[in-house]
XYZ file of C-alpha atoms in Angstrom:
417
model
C 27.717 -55.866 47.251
C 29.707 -59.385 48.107
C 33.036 -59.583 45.585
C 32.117 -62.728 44.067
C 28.271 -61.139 43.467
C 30.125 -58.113 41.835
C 31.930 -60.435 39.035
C 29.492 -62.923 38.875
C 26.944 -60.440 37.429
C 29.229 -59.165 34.392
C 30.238 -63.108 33.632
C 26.972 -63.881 32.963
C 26.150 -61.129 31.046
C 29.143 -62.016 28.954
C 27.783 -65.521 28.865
C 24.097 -64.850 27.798
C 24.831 -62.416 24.760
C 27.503 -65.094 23.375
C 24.240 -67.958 23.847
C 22.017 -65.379 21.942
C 24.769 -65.114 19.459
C 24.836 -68.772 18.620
C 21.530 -68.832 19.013
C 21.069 -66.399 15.922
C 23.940 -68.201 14.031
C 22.271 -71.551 13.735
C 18.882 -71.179 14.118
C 18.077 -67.479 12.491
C 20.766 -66.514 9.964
C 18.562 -63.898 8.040
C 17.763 -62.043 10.853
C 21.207 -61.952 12.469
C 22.369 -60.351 8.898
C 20.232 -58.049 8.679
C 21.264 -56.761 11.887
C 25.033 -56.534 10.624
C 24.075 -55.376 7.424
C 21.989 -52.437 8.318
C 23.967 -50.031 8.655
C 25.611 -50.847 5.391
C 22.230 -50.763 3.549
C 21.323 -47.412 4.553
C 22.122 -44.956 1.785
C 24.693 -42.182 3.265
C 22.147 -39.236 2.600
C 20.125 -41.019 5.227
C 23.545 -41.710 7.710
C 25.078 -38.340 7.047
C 22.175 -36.191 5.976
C 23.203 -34.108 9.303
C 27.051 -34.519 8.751
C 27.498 -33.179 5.053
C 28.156 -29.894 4.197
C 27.502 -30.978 0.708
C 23.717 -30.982 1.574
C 23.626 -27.052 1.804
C 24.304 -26.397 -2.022
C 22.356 -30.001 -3.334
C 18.651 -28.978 -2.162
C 17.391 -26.343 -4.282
C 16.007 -23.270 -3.271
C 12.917 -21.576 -1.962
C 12.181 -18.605 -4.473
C 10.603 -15.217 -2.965
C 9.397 -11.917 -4.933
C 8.817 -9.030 -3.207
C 8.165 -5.487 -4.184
C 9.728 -2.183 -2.604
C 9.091 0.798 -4.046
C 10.265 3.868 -2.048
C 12.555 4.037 1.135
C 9.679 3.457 3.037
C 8.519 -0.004 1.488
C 11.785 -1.063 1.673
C 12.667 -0.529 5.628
C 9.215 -1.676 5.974
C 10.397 -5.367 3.803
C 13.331 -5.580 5.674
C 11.745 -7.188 8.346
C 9.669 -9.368 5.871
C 12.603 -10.763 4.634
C 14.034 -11.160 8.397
C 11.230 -13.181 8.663
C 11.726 -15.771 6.709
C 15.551 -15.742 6.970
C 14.875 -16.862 10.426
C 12.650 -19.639 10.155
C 13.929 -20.924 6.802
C 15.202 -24.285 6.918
C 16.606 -24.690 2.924
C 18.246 -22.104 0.768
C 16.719 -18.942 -0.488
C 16.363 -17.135 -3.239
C 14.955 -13.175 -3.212
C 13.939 -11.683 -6.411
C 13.628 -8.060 -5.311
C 11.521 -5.675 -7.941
C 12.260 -2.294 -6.720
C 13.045 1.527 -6.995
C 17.091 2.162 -7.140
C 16.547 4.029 -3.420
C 15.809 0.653 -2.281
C 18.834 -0.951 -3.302
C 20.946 0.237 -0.201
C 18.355 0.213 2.275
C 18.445 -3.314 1.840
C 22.056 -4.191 1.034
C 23.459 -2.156 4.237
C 21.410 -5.108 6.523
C 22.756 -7.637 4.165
C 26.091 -6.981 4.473
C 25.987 -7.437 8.652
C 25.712 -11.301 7.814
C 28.192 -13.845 5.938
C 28.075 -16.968 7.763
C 24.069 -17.994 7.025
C 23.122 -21.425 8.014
C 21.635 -21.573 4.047
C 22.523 -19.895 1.022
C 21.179 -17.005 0.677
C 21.223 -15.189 -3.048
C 19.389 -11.725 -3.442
C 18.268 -10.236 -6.848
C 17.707 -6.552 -7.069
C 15.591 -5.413 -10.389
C 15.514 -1.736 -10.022
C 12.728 -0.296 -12.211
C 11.980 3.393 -12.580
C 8.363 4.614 -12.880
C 9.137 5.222 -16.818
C 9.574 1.465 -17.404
C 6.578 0.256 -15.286
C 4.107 2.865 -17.142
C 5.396 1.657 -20.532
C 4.270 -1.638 -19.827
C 0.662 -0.999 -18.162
C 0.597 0.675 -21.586
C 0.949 -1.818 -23.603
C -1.445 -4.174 -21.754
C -3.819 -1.540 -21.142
C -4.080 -0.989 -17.401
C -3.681 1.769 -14.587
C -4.380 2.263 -11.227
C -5.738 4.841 -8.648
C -5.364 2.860 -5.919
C -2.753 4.426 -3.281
C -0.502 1.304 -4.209
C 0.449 3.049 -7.266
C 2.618 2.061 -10.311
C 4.754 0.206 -7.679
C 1.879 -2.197 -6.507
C 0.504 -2.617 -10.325
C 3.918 -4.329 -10.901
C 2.208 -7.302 -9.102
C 0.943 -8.909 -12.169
C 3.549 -8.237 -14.543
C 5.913 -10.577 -11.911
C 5.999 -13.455 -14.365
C 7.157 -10.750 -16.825
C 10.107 -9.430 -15.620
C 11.075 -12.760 -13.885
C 11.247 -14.251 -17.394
C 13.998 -16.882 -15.823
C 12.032 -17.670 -13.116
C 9.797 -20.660 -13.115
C 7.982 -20.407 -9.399
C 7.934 -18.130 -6.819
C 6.221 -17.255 -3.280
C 4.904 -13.318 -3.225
C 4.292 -11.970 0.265
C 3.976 -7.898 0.878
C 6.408 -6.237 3.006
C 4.093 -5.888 6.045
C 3.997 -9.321 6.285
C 5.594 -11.748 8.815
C 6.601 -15.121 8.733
C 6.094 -17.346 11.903
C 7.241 -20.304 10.766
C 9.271 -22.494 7.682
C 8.807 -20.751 4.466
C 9.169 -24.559 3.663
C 5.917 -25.103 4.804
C 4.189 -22.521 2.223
C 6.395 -23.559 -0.767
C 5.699 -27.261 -0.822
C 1.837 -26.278 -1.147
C 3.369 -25.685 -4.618
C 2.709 -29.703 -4.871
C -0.970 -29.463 -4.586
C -1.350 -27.232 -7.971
C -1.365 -28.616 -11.267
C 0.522 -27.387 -14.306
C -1.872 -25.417 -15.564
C -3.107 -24.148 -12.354
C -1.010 -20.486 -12.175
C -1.895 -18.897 -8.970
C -2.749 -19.652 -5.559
C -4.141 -16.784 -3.007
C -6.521 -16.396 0.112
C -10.197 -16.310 -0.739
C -13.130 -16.375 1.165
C -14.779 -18.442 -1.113
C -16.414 -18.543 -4.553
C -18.537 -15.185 -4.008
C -15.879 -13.187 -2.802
C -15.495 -9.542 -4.187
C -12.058 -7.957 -4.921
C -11.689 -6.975 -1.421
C -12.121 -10.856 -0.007
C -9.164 -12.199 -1.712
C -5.644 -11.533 -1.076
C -2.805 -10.651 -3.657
C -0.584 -10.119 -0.715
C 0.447 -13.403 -0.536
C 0.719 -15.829 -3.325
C 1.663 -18.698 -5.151
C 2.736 -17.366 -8.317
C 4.104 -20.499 -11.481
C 5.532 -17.974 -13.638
C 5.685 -20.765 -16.291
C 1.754 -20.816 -16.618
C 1.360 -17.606 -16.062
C 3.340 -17.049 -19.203
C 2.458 -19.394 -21.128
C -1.226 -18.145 -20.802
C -0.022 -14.475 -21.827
C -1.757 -13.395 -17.816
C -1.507 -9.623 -19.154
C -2.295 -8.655 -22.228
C 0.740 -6.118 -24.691
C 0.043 -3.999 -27.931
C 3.068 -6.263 -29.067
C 1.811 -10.085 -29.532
C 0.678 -11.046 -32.382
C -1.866 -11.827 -33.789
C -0.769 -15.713 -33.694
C 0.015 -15.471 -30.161
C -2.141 -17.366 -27.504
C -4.641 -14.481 -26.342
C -4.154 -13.261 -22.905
C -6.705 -14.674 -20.591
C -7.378 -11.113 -18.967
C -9.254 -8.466 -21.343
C -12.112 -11.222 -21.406
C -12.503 -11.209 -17.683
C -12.212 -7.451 -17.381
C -15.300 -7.716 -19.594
C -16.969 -10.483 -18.081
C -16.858 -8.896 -14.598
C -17.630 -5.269 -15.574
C -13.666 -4.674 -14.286
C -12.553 -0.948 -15.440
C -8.685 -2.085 -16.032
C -8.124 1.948 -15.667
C -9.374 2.254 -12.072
C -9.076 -1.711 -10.720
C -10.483 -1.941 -7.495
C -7.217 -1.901 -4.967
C -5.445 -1.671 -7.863
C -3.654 -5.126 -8.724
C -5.786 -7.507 -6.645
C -9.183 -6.427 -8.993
C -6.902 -7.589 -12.287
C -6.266 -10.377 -10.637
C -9.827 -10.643 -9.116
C -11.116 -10.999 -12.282
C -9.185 -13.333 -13.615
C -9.605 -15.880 -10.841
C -13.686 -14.787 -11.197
C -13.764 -15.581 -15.239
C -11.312 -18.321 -14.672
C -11.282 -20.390 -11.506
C -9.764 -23.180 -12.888
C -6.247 -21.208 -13.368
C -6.138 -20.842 -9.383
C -5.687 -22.888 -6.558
C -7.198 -21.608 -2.583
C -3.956 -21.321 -0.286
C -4.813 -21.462 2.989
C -5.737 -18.776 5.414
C -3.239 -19.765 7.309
C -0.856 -17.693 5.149
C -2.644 -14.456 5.448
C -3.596 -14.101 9.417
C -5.015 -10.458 8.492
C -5.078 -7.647 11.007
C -8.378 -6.378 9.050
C -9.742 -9.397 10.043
C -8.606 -9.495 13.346
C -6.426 -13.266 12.370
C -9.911 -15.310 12.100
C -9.694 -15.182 15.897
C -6.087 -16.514 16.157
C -4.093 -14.543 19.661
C -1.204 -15.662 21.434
C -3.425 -14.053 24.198
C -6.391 -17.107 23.485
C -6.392 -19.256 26.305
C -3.306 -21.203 27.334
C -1.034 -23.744 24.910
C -3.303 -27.072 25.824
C -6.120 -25.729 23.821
C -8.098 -28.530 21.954
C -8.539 -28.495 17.791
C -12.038 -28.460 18.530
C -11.728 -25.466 20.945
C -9.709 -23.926 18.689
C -11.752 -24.316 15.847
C -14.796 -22.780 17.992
C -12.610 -19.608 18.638
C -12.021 -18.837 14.702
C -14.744 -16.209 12.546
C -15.043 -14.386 9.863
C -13.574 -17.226 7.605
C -17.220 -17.843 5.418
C -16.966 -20.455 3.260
C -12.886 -20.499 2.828
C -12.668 -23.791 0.832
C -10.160 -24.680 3.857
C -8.110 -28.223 3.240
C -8.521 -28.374 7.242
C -10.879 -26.861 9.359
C -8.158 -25.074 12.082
C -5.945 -22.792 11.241
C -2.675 -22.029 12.362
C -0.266 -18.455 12.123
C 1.764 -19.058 9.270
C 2.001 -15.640 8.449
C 0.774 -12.530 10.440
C -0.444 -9.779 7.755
C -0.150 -6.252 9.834
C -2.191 -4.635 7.167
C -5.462 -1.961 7.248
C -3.163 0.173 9.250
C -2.684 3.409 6.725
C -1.549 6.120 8.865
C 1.833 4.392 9.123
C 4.173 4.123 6.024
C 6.151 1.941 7.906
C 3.815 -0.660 9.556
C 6.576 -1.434 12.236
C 6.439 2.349 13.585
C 2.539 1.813 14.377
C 3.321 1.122 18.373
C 0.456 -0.721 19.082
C 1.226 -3.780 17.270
C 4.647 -4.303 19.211
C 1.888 -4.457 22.015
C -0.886 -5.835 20.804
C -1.510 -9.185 22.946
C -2.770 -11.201 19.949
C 0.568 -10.852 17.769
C 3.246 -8.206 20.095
C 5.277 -10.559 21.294
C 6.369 -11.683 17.254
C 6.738 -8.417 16.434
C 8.822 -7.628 19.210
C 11.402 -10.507 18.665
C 10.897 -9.510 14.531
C 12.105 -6.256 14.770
C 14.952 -7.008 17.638
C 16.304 -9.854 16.272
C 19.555 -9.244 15.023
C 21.062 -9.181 11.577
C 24.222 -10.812 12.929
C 22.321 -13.680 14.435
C 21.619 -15.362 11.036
C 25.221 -15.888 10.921
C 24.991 -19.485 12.441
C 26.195 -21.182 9.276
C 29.145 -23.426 9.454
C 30.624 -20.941 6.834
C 29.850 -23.524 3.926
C 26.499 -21.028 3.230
C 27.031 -17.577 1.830
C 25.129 -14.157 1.207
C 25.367 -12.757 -2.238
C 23.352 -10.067 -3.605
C 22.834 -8.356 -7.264
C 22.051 -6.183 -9.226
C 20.102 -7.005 -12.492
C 20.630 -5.269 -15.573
C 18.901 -5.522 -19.070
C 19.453 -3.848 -22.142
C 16.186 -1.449 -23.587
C 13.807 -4.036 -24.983
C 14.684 -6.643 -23.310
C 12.990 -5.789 -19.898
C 9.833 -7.881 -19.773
C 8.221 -10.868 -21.372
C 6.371 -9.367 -23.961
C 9.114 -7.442 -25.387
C 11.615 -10.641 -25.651
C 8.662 -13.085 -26.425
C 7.786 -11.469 -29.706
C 11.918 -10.123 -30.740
C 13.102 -12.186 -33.245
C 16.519 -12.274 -30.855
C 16.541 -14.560 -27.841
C 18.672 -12.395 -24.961
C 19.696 -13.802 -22.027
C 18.490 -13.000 -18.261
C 20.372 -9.917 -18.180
C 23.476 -9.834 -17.354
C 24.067 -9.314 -12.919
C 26.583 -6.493 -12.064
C 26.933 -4.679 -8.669
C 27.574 -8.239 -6.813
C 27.703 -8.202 -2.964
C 29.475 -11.130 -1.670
C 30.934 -11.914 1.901
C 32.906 -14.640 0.631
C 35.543 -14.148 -2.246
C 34.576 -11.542 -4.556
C 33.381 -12.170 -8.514
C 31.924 -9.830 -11.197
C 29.852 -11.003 -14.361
């Protein structure tokens, strides 16, 4: 390029943005201000929503239950609760309802982590099978189903969590391929008196064609509605909603079929307008073969409609949207295997092996990628005698606190309550 063409160029440049400049000044005023000012009217959670560590401890937190009773169920939740660690993009909140052999099973993978991009704060409310059977008791119910006492705890949840106003319930054989975010802001869609949300196949599904495993549980309602029934309300309290749909659907609350999800079954029969349909999206069931969902299904430029073609067995799911996607993958129908991770085949499995795979190897000391503003804190709750569940504190002419928390795990500075 000639000299003079090589300074030439940058004069004019130079010369045309100063014209434009003037330009603006005399002829278009408002619009050259709001160009300065823009920046300045942006609010800084919008400039520095990426930049502020403050942003970590301001949103509030996605709230989990899960149940692990045995050594077993708990190496089996571990990887539950891997699960969403990884794909969570807000802090968390784990209310664990187990048996006291649990309690280190799931603190030793804890403690390999300290640095988490997100809070993380873990509850552990040991029961033994003493204090479960005195409340099934008092409201009345048992099980034979191979669950046992462990799985009846299911809808006594908004009973022990008495603290707790919302929370997502997902079974430890369950995996999470994507932001728990996703699931909890389906929360939105119920209304205040609307107190659970599960899978259905639709309005004449039996007990078997709904889901309890994962679930949408407002604690609040649930409460407030007395969901399960005690030999201690009185006779001014608001009567349970449950002994009349035991009745209504010919439910034995002795023998429930599978246990928790027939109490619950009939509830949501008798009472449809105390539940909300989650999506099947949330429950990709192995028994069900995922509705025709595979990783193996044709290649990653497959069409809505196409995909839509390839799902079955969904019946007459009242589905917000006709194609589904693998929010969670539900290993279930698999009973030979305690641990549902040990069952080889679905580490090979085409349709989910590959998720499995990266589940299970997926290191604990990869969710340290925090920039240490985010910690891990587990504990232990512990409540006096009375003062265990709802219907004990509801009707005591005391009002006790939460519990008090002792046995805290922290990897930051350590504190005691």
């Amino acid at each position: 390029m000639p000299i003079a063409t090589r300074y030439v160029l940058p004069v004019a440049f130079v010369l045309f943005l100063g014209l434009n400049f003037a330009f603006l000044t005399y002829t278009r005023p408002s619009a050259l201000n709001s160009v300065i000012t823009l920046n300045q009217q942006l609010p800084d959670s919008i400039l520095n929503v990426h930049l502020s560590s403050d942003n970590v401890a301001e949103v509030a937190p996605i709230v989990f239950a899960l149940v692990m009773f045995g050594a077993s169920s708990a190496t089996e939740g571990l990887l539950a609760l891997k699960s969403a660690l990884m794909h969570v993009s807000r802090p968390t909140e784990f209310h664990i309802i187990c048996s006291q052999d649990a309690v280190p099973i799931i603190q030793e993978k804890l403690d390999l982590f300290s640095r988490p991009a997100y809070h993380v704060d873990v509850r552990f409310y040991p029961l033994s099978d003493d204090l479960i059977k005195a409340r099934t008791t008092r409201a009345g119910v048992d099980t034979v189903y191979s669950a046992g006492l462990g799985g009846l705890v299911k809808v006594f949840i908004h009973e022990l969590l008495y603290d707790v106003g919302k929370v997502i319930f997902y079974d430890t054989d369950m995996l999470f391929l994507v932001d728990p975010a996703l699931l909890w802001r389906e929360f939105d869609q119920m209304h205040d008196r609307q107190m659970i949300a599960f899978p259905t196949l639709g309005a004449e599904s039996g007990s078997g064609e709904i889901c309890t495993c994962v679930m949408l549980l407002n604690l609040k309602a649930m409460r407030t509605a007395n969901f399960m029934p005690s030999t201690l309300f009185l006779a001014s309290h608001t009567p349970s909603v449950s002994p009349p749909a035991w009745r209504a659907t010919g439910i034995d609350p002795l023998k429930p079929q599978f246990g928790d999800q027939g109490l619950y079954w009939a509830v949501w029969k008798h009472r449809p307008e105390f539940f909300m349909h989650l999506g099947l999206s949330w429950d990709m069931t192995h028994c069900r073969y995922s509705y025709g969902l595979s990783l193996a299904d044709g290649n990653d430029s497959m069409s809505e409609a196409e995909q839509i073609d390839h799902q079955f067995d969904t019946r007459t799911a009242p589905e917000r949207f006709n194609q589904l996607f693998p929010g969670i993958v539900h290993f279930n129908c698999q009973p030979d295997f305690p641990v549902v991770w040990t069952e080889p085949k679905n580490a090979q499995r085409p349709r989910w092996g590959p998720f499995v795979t990266i589940a299970m190897q997926y290191k604990w000391v990869w969710l340290n990628r925090g920039l240490g503003d985010a910690h891990v804190v587990s504990q232990t709750v512990v409540r006096q005698e009375g003062e265990w569940w709802w219907d004990q504190i509801s009707t005591s002419r005391t009002t006790p606190g939460a519990g008090r928390l002792s046995k805290r795990h922290a990897t930051h500075p350590h504190h005691s309550h």
